[in-house]
PDB file of C-alpha atoms and ligand atoms in Angstrom:
ATOM      1  CA  UNK A 189     -10.145  -3.781 -10.227  1.00 49.00           C
ATOM      2  CA  UNK A 190     -12.897  -5.632  -8.188  1.00 58.00           C
ATOM      3  CA  UNK A 191     -16.413  -4.261  -7.919  1.00 73.00           C
ATOM      4  CA  UNK A 192     -16.424  -5.170  -4.178  1.00 86.00           C
ATOM      5  CA  UNK A 193     -14.283  -6.562  -1.594  1.00 90.00           C
ATOM      6  CA  UNK A 194     -13.615 -10.252  -2.299  1.00 91.00           C
ATOM      7  CA  UNK A 195     -12.911 -12.992   0.170  1.00 92.00           C
ATOM      8  CA  UNK A 196      -9.467 -13.765  -1.177  1.00 92.00           C
ATOM      9  CA  UNK A 197      -8.598 -10.004  -0.452  1.00 92.00           C
ATOM     10  CA  UNK A 198      -9.695 -10.488   3.252  1.00 94.00           C
ATOM     11  CA  UNK A 199      -7.864 -13.699   3.624  1.00 95.00           C
ATOM     12  CA  UNK A 200      -4.740 -12.371   2.357  1.00 93.00           C
ATOM     13  CA  UNK A 201      -4.707  -9.011   4.390  1.00 92.00           C
ATOM     14  CA  UNK A 202      -5.979 -10.843   7.481  1.00 95.00           C
ATOM     15  CA  UNK A 203      -2.901 -13.352   7.168  1.00 95.00           C
ATOM     16  CA  UNK A 204      -0.408 -10.711   6.455  1.00 92.00           C
ATOM     17  CA  UNK A 205      -1.763  -8.750   9.667  1.00 92.00           C
ATOM     18  CA  UNK A 206      -1.241 -12.242  11.664  1.00 95.00           C
ATOM     19  CA  UNK A 207      -4.932 -12.259  12.726  1.00 95.00           C
ATOM     20  CA  UNK A 208      -6.985 -15.409  13.001  1.00 96.00           C
ATOM     21  CA  UNK A 209     -10.636 -15.608  11.721  1.00 96.00           C
ATOM     22  CA  UNK A 210     -11.712 -15.100  15.264  1.00 96.00           C
ATOM     23  CA  UNK A 211      -9.555 -12.168  16.260  1.00 96.00           C
ATOM     24  CA  UNK A 212     -10.829 -10.318  12.991  1.00 96.00           C
ATOM     25  CA  UNK A 213     -14.335 -11.253  13.827  1.00 96.00           C
ATOM     26  CA  UNK A 214     -14.032  -9.841  17.299  1.00 96.00           C
ATOM     27  CA  UNK A 215     -12.498  -6.621  15.972  1.00 95.00           C
ATOM     28  CA  UNK A 216     -15.531  -5.675  13.608  1.00 94.00           C
ATOM     29  CA  UNK A 217     -18.366  -7.305  15.820  1.00 94.00           C
ATOM     30  CA  UNK A 218     -19.252 -10.427  13.730  1.00 94.00           C
ATOM     31  CA  UNK A 219     -18.703 -14.238  14.127  1.00 94.00           C
ATOM     32  CA  UNK A 220     -15.626 -16.198  13.047  1.00 94.00           C
ATOM     33  CA  UNK A 221     -18.142 -18.268  10.952  1.00 95.00           C
ATOM     34  CA  UNK A 222     -19.251 -14.955   9.135  1.00 95.00           C
ATOM     35  CA  UNK A 223     -15.414 -14.287   8.248  1.00 95.00           C
ATOM     36  CA  UNK A 224     -14.937 -17.943   7.236  1.00 95.00           C
ATOM     37  CA  UNK A 225     -17.819 -17.296   4.654  1.00 94.00           C
ATOM     38  CA  UNK A 226     -16.590 -14.106   3.380  1.00 94.00           C
ATOM     39  CA  UNK A 227     -13.274 -15.869   2.668  1.00 95.00           C
ATOM     40  CA  UNK A 228     -14.630 -18.910   0.788  1.00 93.00           C
ATOM     41  CA  UNK A 229     -16.985 -16.788  -1.155  1.00 90.00           C
ATOM     42  CA  UNK A 230     -20.206 -17.822   0.667  1.00 91.00           C
ATOM     43  CA  UNK A 231     -20.974 -14.394   1.685  1.00 91.00           C
ATOM     44  CA  UNK A 232     -20.038 -10.833   1.490  1.00 91.00           C
ATOM     45  CA  UNK A 233     -19.513  -8.288   4.460  1.00 93.00           C
ATOM     46  CA  UNK A 234     -22.342  -5.801   4.591  1.00 91.00           C
ATOM     47  CA  UNK A 235     -21.356  -2.310   3.426  1.00 90.00           C
ATOM     48  CA  UNK A 236     -21.701  -0.841   6.871  1.00 91.00           C
ATOM     49  CA  UNK A 237     -18.766  -3.237   7.718  1.00 94.00           C
ATOM     50  CA  UNK A 238     -16.193  -1.911   5.192  1.00 93.00           C
ATOM     51  CA  UNK A 239     -15.004   0.805   7.149  1.00 93.00           C
ATOM     52  CA  UNK A 240     -14.539  -1.185  10.389  1.00 94.00           C
ATOM     53  CA  UNK A 241     -12.971  -4.222   8.287  1.00 95.00           C
ATOM     54  CA  UNK A 242     -10.530  -1.687   6.544  1.00 93.00           C
ATOM     55  CA  UNK A 243      -9.505  -0.442   9.695  1.00 93.00           C
ATOM     56  CA  UNK A 244      -9.009  -3.795  11.460  1.00 94.00           C
ATOM     57  CA  UNK A 245      -7.056  -4.786   8.444  1.00 92.00           C
ATOM     58  CA  UNK A 246      -4.901  -1.679   8.421  1.00 89.00           C
ATOM     59  CA  UNK A 247      -5.786  -0.377   5.081  1.00 88.00           C
ATOM     60  CA  UNK A 248      -8.224   2.236   3.508  1.00 87.00           C
ATOM     61  CA  UNK A 249     -11.612   1.299   2.288  1.00 88.00           C
ATOM     62  CA  UNK A 250     -10.674   2.135  -1.198  1.00 85.00           C
ATOM     63  CA  UNK A 251      -7.736  -0.363  -1.004  1.00 86.00           C
ATOM     64  CA  UNK A 252     -10.039  -2.980   0.596  1.00 89.00           C
ATOM     65  CA  UNK A 253     -12.432  -2.661  -2.337  1.00 87.00           C
ATOM     66  CA  UNK A 254      -9.669  -2.948  -4.926  1.00 82.00           C
ATOM     67  CA  UNK A 255      -7.632  -5.616  -3.385  1.00 82.00           C
ATOM     68  CA  UNK A 256      -4.630  -3.424  -3.829  1.00 78.00           C
ATOM     69  CA  UNK A 257      -2.591  -2.378  -0.861  1.00 75.00           C
ATOM     70  CA  UNK A 258       0.327  -0.059  -1.171  1.00 74.00           C
ATOM     71  CA  UNK A 259       3.056   0.752   1.122  1.00 72.00           C
ATOM     72  CA  UNK A 260       5.792   2.833  -0.271  1.00 71.00           C
ATOM     73  CA  UNK A 261       9.085   2.110   1.231  1.00 71.00           C
ATOM     74  CA  UNK A 262      10.830   5.352   0.375  1.00 65.00           C
ATOM     75  CA  UNK A 263       8.961   8.067   2.310  1.00 66.00           C
ATOM     76  CA  UNK A 264      10.875  10.718   0.778  1.00 64.00           C
ATOM     77  CA  UNK A 265      10.018   9.851  -2.954  1.00 67.00           C
ATOM     78  CA  UNK A 266      11.978  11.063  -5.580  1.00 78.00           C
ATOM     79  CA  UNK A 267      10.022  12.814  -8.209  1.00 84.00           C
ATOM     80  CA  UNK A 268      11.974  11.123 -10.856  1.00 83.00           C
ATOM     81  CA  UNK A 269       9.886   8.208 -10.022  1.00 84.00           C
ATOM     82  CA  UNK A 270       6.746  10.086 -10.652  1.00 90.00           C
ATOM     83  CA  UNK A 271       3.549   8.512 -11.660  1.00 93.00           C
ATOM     84  CA  UNK A 272       0.566   9.861 -13.462  1.00 96.00           C
ATOM     85  CA  UNK A 273      -3.025   8.795 -13.421  1.00 96.00           C
ATOM     86  CA  UNK A 274      -5.686  10.182 -15.829  1.00 96.00           C
ATOM     87  CA  UNK A 275      -9.335   9.592 -15.436  1.00 94.00           C
ATOM     88  CA  UNK A 276     -10.820   8.670 -18.952  1.00 92.00           C
ATOM     89  CA  UNK A 277     -14.113  10.024 -17.857  1.00 91.00           C
ATOM     90  CA  UNK A 278     -13.359  13.395 -16.648  1.00 92.00           C
ATOM     91  CA  UNK A 279      -9.956  13.972 -17.765  1.00 92.00           C
ATOM     92  CA  UNK A 280      -8.551  14.637 -14.286  1.00 94.00           C
ATOM     93  CA  UNK A 281      -4.720  14.414 -13.903  1.00 95.00           C
ATOM     94  CA  UNK A 282      -3.293  13.161 -10.693  1.00 95.00           C
ATOM     95  CA  UNK A 283       0.298  12.983  -9.853  1.00 94.00           C
ATOM     96  CA  UNK A 284       2.041  10.942  -7.288  1.00 91.00           C
ATOM     97  CA  UNK A 285       5.686  10.705  -6.301  1.00 88.00           C
ATOM     98  CA  UNK A 286       5.225   6.995  -5.381  1.00 84.00           C
ATOM     99  CA  UNK A 287       2.708   4.130  -5.622  1.00 84.00           C
ATOM    100  CA  UNK A 288      -0.879   4.893  -4.762  1.00 86.00           C
ATOM    101  CA  UNK A 289      -4.474   3.603  -5.172  1.00 86.00           C
ATOM    102  CA  UNK A 290      -6.126   6.371  -7.051  1.00 89.00           C
ATOM    103  CA  UNK A 291      -9.667   6.539  -7.812  1.00 87.00           C
ATOM    104  CA  UNK A 292     -11.790   9.063  -9.661  1.00 90.00           C
ATOM    105  CA  UNK A 293     -15.385   9.098 -11.125  1.00 89.00           C
ATOM    106  CA  UNK A 294     -15.741   5.765  -9.648  1.00 81.00           C
ATOM    107  CA  UNK A 295     -12.868   4.158 -11.556  1.00 85.00           C
ATOM    108  CA  UNK A 296      -9.645   2.925 -10.082  1.00 86.00           C
ATOM    109  CA  UNK A 297      -6.872   4.476 -12.322  1.00 91.00           C
ATOM    110  CA  UNK A 298      -3.593   2.483 -12.953  1.00 91.00           C
ATOM    111  CA  UNK A 299      -0.397   4.426 -12.938  1.00 93.00           C
ATOM    112  CA  UNK A 300       0.395   5.085 -16.634  1.00 95.00           C
ATOM    113  CA  UNK A 301       3.111   3.526 -18.214  1.00 94.00           C
ATOM    114  CA  UNK A 302       5.177   6.140 -20.280  1.00 95.00           C
ATOM    115  CA  UNK A 303       6.443   5.113 -23.641  1.00 95.00           C
ATOM    116  CA  UNK A 304       8.979   6.407 -26.065  1.00 95.00           C
ATOM    117  CA  UNK A 305       7.212   8.518 -28.654  1.00 95.00           C
ATOM    118  CA  UNK A 306       6.316   7.037 -32.054  1.00 95.00           C
ATOM    119  CA  UNK A 307       6.340   9.420 -35.126  1.00 95.00           C
ATOM    120  CA  UNK A 308       2.893  10.701 -34.553  1.00 95.00           C
ATOM    121  CA  UNK A 309       3.754  11.807 -31.040  1.00 97.00           C
ATOM    122  CA  UNK A 310       7.317  13.147 -31.482  1.00 96.00           C
ATOM    123  CA  UNK A 311       8.375  16.083 -29.424  1.00 96.00           C
ATOM    124  CA  UNK A 312      10.567  19.070 -30.679  1.00 96.00           C
ATOM    125  CA  UNK A 313      12.882  20.863 -28.065  1.00 95.00           C
ATOM    126  CA  UNK A 314      14.269  24.222 -29.452  1.00 96.00           C
ATOM    127  CA  UNK A 315      16.378  26.719 -27.648  1.00 94.00           C
ATOM    128  CA  UNK A 316      14.514  30.172 -27.338  1.00 93.00           C
ATOM    129  CA  UNK A 317      16.505  32.605 -25.214  1.00 92.00           C
ATOM    130  CA  UNK A 318      17.280  30.918 -22.069  1.00 93.00           C
ATOM    131  CA  UNK A 319      14.280  28.561 -22.151  1.00 95.00           C
ATOM    132  CA  UNK A 320      13.430  25.413 -24.142  1.00 94.00           C
ATOM    133  CA  UNK A 321      10.565  25.586 -26.320  1.00 96.00           C
ATOM    134  CA  UNK A 322       8.571  22.211 -26.474  1.00 97.00           C
ATOM    135  CA  UNK A 323       6.228  21.526 -29.334  1.00 97.00           C
ATOM    136  CA  UNK A 324       4.555  18.276 -30.067  1.00 97.00           C
ATOM    137  CA  UNK A 325       3.295  18.038 -33.792  1.00 93.00           C
ATOM    138  CA  UNK A 326      -0.094  16.461 -32.969  1.00 96.00           C
ATOM    139  CA  UNK A 327      -3.750  17.191 -33.609  1.00 96.00           C
ATOM    140  CA  UNK A 328      -5.450  19.340 -30.920  1.00 97.00           C
ATOM    141  CA  UNK A 329      -9.176  18.515 -31.912  1.00 97.00           C
ATOM    142  CA  UNK A 330     -11.924  17.876 -29.056  1.00 94.00           C
ATOM    143  CA  UNK A 331     -11.546  14.211 -29.886  1.00 94.00           C
ATOM    144  CA  UNK A 332      -7.795  13.884 -30.150  1.00 96.00           C
ATOM    145  CA  UNK A 333      -5.342  16.097 -28.309  1.00 96.00           C
ATOM    146  CA  UNK A 334      -2.229  16.365 -26.119  1.00 97.00           C
ATOM    147  CA  UNK A 335      -3.874  17.109 -22.571  1.00 96.00           C
ATOM    148  CA  UNK A 336      -0.605  18.026 -20.622  1.00 97.00           C
ATOM    149  CA  UNK A 337       3.196  18.385 -20.784  1.00 97.00           C
ATOM    150  CA  UNK A 338       5.136  17.877 -17.740  1.00 97.00           C
ATOM    151  CA  UNK A 339       8.750  18.562 -16.866  1.00 96.00           C
ATOM    152  CA  UNK A 340      10.141  16.507 -13.917  1.00 95.00           C
ATOM    153  CA  UNK A 341      13.297  16.717 -12.110  1.00 93.00           C
ATOM    154  CA  UNK A 342      14.572  15.236  -8.763  1.00 88.00           C
ATOM    155  CA  UNK A 343      13.045  17.955  -6.768  1.00 89.00           C
ATOM    156  CA  UNK A 344      10.471  19.740  -8.856  1.00 92.00           C
ATOM    157  CA  UNK A 345       7.476  18.798 -11.252  1.00 93.00           C
ATOM    158  CA  UNK A 346       5.896  21.643 -13.540  1.00 95.00           C
ATOM    159  CA  UNK A 347       2.631  20.637 -15.431  1.00 96.00           C
ATOM    160  CA  UNK A 348       1.292  22.665 -18.268  1.00 97.00           C
ATOM    161  CA  UNK A 349      -2.256  21.859 -19.003  1.00 96.00           C
ATOM    162  CA  UNK A 350      -3.275  21.826 -22.685  1.00 96.00           C
ATOM    163  CA  UNK A 351      -6.523  22.343 -24.160  1.00 94.00           C
ATOM    164  CA  UNK A 352      -8.088  21.354 -27.650  1.00 94.00           C
ATOM    165  CA  UNK A 353      -8.070  23.940 -30.211  1.00 93.00           C
ATOM    166  CA  UNK A 354      -4.763  25.282 -28.421  1.00 95.00           C
ATOM    167  CA  UNK A 355      -1.404  24.555 -29.211  1.00 96.00           C
ATOM    168  CA  UNK A 356       0.454  21.641 -28.171  1.00 97.00           C
ATOM    169  CA  UNK A 357       3.460  23.641 -27.008  1.00 97.00           C
ATOM    170  CA  UNK A 358       5.137  25.282 -23.986  1.00 97.00           C
ATOM    171  CA  UNK A 359       8.237  26.576 -22.475  1.00 96.00           C
ATOM    172  CA  UNK A 360      10.339  25.240 -19.672  1.00 95.00           C
ATOM    173  CA  UNK A 361      13.446  26.822 -17.906  1.00 93.00           C
ATOM    174  CA  UNK A 362      16.008  24.002 -18.137  1.00 90.00           C
ATOM    175  CA  UNK A 363      16.919  22.757 -14.432  1.00 90.00           C
ATOM    176  CA  UNK A 364      19.454  20.007 -15.132  1.00 87.00           C
ATOM    177  CA  UNK A 365      18.766  16.197 -15.657  1.00 89.00           C
ATOM    178  CA  UNK A 366      15.127  15.272 -15.820  1.00 92.00           C
ATOM    179  CA  UNK A 367      12.185  13.937 -17.780  1.00 94.00           C
ATOM    180  CA  UNK A 368       9.498  15.338 -20.086  1.00 96.00           C
ATOM    181  CA  UNK A 369       6.291  13.636 -20.039  1.00 97.00           C
ATOM    182  CA  UNK A 370       3.253  14.308 -22.615  1.00 98.00           C
ATOM    183  CA  UNK A 371      -0.161  12.736 -22.690  1.00 97.00           C
ATOM    184  CA  UNK A 372      -2.497  12.097 -25.622  1.00 97.00           C
ATOM    185  CA  UNK A 373      -5.930  11.440 -24.773  1.00 94.00           C
ATOM    186  CA  UNK A 374      -6.086   8.546 -27.282  1.00 94.00           C
ATOM    187  CA  UNK A 375      -2.338   7.052 -27.253  1.00 95.00           C
ATOM    188  CA  UNK A 376      -1.488   7.614 -23.675  1.00 96.00           C
ATOM    189  CA  UNK A 377       1.769   8.845 -21.991  1.00 97.00           C
ATOM    190  CA  UNK A 378       4.981   9.489 -23.580  1.00 97.00           C
ATOM    191  CA  UNK A 379       8.425  10.279 -22.201  1.00 96.00           C
ATOM    192  CA  UNK A 380      11.847  11.545 -22.969  1.00 96.00           C
ATOM    193  CA  UNK A 381      14.937  12.269 -21.075  1.00 93.00           C
ATOM    194  CA  UNK A 382      15.418  15.940 -21.181  1.00 89.00           C
TER     195      UNK A 382
HETATM  196 FE1  FE2 B 657      -2.267  10.798 -30.192  1.00 93.62          FE
END
């Protein structure tokens, strides 16, 4: 993540849009020399220009600032491609069905990569009546805990928020092939076919 828009980002996006430096300059009311300076790291756009600049380049301000530009080809995204973003400052959990530039507490949050669980984060699945009882044998202290368990199928996502000093457990009604995700605040995201 960049702290501010970079010249390389401006150049790359301008070229992607098929604009010359002069054309971009005209759209935002600066000179072509100014744009050239930004692109060669001899100057930075004033903060008041970020909105017009982002608009001229066809992206959002947050994408411009991050130098990351996402266009999802699959507009009817499949939930099985779900991504989770967790804010390390406030614990906010953000779910997306495709790529996204996500920000919380001033931090750009990467899509978490889910791993197969190690022994310390193993999940147990038991049949209880017509439901599946899910347990993670894991500490639930304020410092180290499982903060959510989610069950995702092609058309539905259920997320159960867990809290320190509670139990790392929940129940789900099985709905065919899907994925279980659970998140440890220290060790990250885990997954298992379910
Ligand atoms: Fe952990």
